[in-house]
Short mmCIF file of C-alpha atoms in Angstrom, two decimals:
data_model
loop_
_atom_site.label_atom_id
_atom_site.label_comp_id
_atom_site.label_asym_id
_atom_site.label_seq_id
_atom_site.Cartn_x
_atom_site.Cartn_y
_atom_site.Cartn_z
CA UNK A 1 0.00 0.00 0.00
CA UNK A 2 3.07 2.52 -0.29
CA UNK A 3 1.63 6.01 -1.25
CA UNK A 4 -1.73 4.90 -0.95
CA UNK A 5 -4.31 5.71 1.57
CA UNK A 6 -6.02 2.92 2.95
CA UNK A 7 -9.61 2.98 4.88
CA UNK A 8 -10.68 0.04 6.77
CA UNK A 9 -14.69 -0.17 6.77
CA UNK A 10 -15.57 -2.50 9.26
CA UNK A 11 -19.59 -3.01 10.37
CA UNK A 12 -21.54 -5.41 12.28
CA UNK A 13 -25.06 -5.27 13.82
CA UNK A 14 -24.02 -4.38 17.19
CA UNK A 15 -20.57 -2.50 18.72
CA UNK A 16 -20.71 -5.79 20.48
CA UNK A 17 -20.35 -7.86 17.35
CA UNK A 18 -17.37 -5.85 15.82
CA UNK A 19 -13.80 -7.00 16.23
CA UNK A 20 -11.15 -5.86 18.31
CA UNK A 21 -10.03 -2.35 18.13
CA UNK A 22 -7.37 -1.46 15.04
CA UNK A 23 -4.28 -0.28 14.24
CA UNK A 24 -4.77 1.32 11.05
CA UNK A 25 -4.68 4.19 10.78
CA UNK A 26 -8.13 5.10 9.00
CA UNK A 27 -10.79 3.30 10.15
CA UNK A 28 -14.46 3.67 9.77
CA UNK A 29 -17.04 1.75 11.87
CA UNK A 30 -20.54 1.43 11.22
CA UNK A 31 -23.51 -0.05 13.38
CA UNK A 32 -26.86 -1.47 12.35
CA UNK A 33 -28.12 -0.13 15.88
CA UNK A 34 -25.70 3.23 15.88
CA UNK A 35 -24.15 1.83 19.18
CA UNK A 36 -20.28 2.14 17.63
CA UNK A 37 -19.76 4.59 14.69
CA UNK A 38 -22.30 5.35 11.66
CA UNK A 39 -25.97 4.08 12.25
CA UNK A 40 -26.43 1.87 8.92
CA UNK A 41 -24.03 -0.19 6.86
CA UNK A 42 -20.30 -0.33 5.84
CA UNK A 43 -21.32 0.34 2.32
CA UNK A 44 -23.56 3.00 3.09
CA UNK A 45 -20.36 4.84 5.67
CA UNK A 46 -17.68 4.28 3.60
CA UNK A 47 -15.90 7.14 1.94
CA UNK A 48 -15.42 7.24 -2.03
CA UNK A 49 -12.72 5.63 -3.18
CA UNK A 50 -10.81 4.15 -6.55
CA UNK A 51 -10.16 0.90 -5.44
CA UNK A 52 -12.59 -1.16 -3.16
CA UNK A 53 -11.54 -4.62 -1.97
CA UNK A 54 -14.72 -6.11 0.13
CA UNK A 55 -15.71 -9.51 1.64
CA UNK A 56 -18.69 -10.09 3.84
CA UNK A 57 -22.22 -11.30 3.68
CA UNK A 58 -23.04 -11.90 0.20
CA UNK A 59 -26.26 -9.31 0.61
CA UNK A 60 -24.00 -7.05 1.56
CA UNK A 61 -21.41 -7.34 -1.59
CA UNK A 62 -24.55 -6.83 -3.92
CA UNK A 63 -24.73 -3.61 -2.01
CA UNK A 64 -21.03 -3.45 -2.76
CA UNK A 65 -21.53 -3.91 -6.88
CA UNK A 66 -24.34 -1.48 -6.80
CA UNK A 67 -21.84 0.88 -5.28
CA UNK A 68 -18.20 0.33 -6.46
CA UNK A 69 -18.89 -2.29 -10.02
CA UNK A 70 -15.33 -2.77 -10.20
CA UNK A 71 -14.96 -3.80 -6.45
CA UNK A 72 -13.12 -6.70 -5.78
CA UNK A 73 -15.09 -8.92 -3.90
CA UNK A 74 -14.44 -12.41 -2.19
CA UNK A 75 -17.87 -14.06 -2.13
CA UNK A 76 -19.53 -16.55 0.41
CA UNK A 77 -20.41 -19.95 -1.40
CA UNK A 78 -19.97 -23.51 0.30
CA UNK A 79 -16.74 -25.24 -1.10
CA UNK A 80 -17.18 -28.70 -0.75
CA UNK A 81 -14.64 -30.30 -2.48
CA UNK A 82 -12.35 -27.67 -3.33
CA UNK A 83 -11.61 -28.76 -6.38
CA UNK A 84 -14.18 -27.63 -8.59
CA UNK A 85 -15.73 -31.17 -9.03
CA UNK A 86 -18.73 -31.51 -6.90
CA UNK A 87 -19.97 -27.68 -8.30
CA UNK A 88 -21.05 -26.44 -4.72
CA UNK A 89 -19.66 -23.39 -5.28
CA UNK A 90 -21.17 -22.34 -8.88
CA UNK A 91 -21.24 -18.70 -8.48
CA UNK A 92 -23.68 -17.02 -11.48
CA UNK A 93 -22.15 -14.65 -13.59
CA UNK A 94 -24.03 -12.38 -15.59
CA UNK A 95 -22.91 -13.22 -19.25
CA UNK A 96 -24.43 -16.46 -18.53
CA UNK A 97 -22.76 -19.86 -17.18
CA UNK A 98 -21.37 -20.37 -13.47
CA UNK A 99 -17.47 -20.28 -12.13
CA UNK A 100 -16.51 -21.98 -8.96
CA UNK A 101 -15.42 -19.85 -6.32
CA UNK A 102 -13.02 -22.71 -5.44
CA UNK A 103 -10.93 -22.54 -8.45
CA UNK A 104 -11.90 -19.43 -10.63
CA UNK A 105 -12.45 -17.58 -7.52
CA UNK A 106 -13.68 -16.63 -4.90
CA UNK A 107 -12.94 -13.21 -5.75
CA UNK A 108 -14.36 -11.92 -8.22
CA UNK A 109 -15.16 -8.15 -10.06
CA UNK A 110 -17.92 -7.29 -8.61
CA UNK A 111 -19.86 -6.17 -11.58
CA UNK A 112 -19.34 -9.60 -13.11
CA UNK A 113 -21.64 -11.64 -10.66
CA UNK A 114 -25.22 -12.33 -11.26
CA UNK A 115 -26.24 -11.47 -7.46
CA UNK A 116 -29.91 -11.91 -8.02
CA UNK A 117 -29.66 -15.76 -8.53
CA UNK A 118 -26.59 -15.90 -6.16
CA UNK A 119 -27.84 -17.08 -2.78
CA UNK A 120 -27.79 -13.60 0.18
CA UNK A 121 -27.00 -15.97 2.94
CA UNK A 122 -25.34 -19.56 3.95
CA UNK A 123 -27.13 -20.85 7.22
CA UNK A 124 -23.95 -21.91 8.87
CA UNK A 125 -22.89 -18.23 8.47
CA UNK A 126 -26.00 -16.75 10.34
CA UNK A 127 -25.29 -16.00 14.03
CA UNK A 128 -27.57 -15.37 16.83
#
């Protein structure tokens, strides 16, 4: 990152739900609830910027595409085998036709995904 600046957008529901405290030197927190930081989302409190590099809730990088369409983003998908066999990871790309995330991706630009057929949430990811 020499001669860049780098900003850090990190949100969760809750204050209680973020992680530790950083050492970078920009950081912007955001809050569902408003308890730490911005009341709303990372992608709604975080600043303009020419490059965007985003992982997260898969809801929340369609939020991310809308934004930024040349984000970088590292999607959630289950990855099985991790080979590309058993095709639990198809990811939907909008020319048409599926990649897996386990050996085309899983990052991909975020303009290229197809995030109304990609599913918004994996159950084992959903906390309580």
């Amino acid at each position: 990152a020499a001669g860049l600046q780098v900003t850090w957008v990190h949100g969760a529901r809750t204050a209680a739900e973020l992680c530790a405290e950083s050492d970078a030197e920009r950081v912007v927190w955001a809050t569902d609830d408003g308890s730490q930081g911005t009341a709303g989302t990372a992608v709604a409190a975080a600043p303009e910027a020419d490059v965007v590099l985003a992982c997260g809730p898969n809801r929340m990088l369609a939020a991310v595409a809308e934004r930024w369409p040349d984000a970088q983003v590292a999607v959630e998908t289950y990855m099985g085998c991790g080979t590309g066999v058993c095709l639990g990871c198809a990811v939907p790309l909008r020319r048409g036709g599926y990649d897996r995330a386990c050996t085309e991706g899983p990052v991909y630009r975020a303009a290229d995904i197809d995030w109304e057929v990609l599913p918004s949430h994996l159950p084992y990811a959903v906390t309580v």
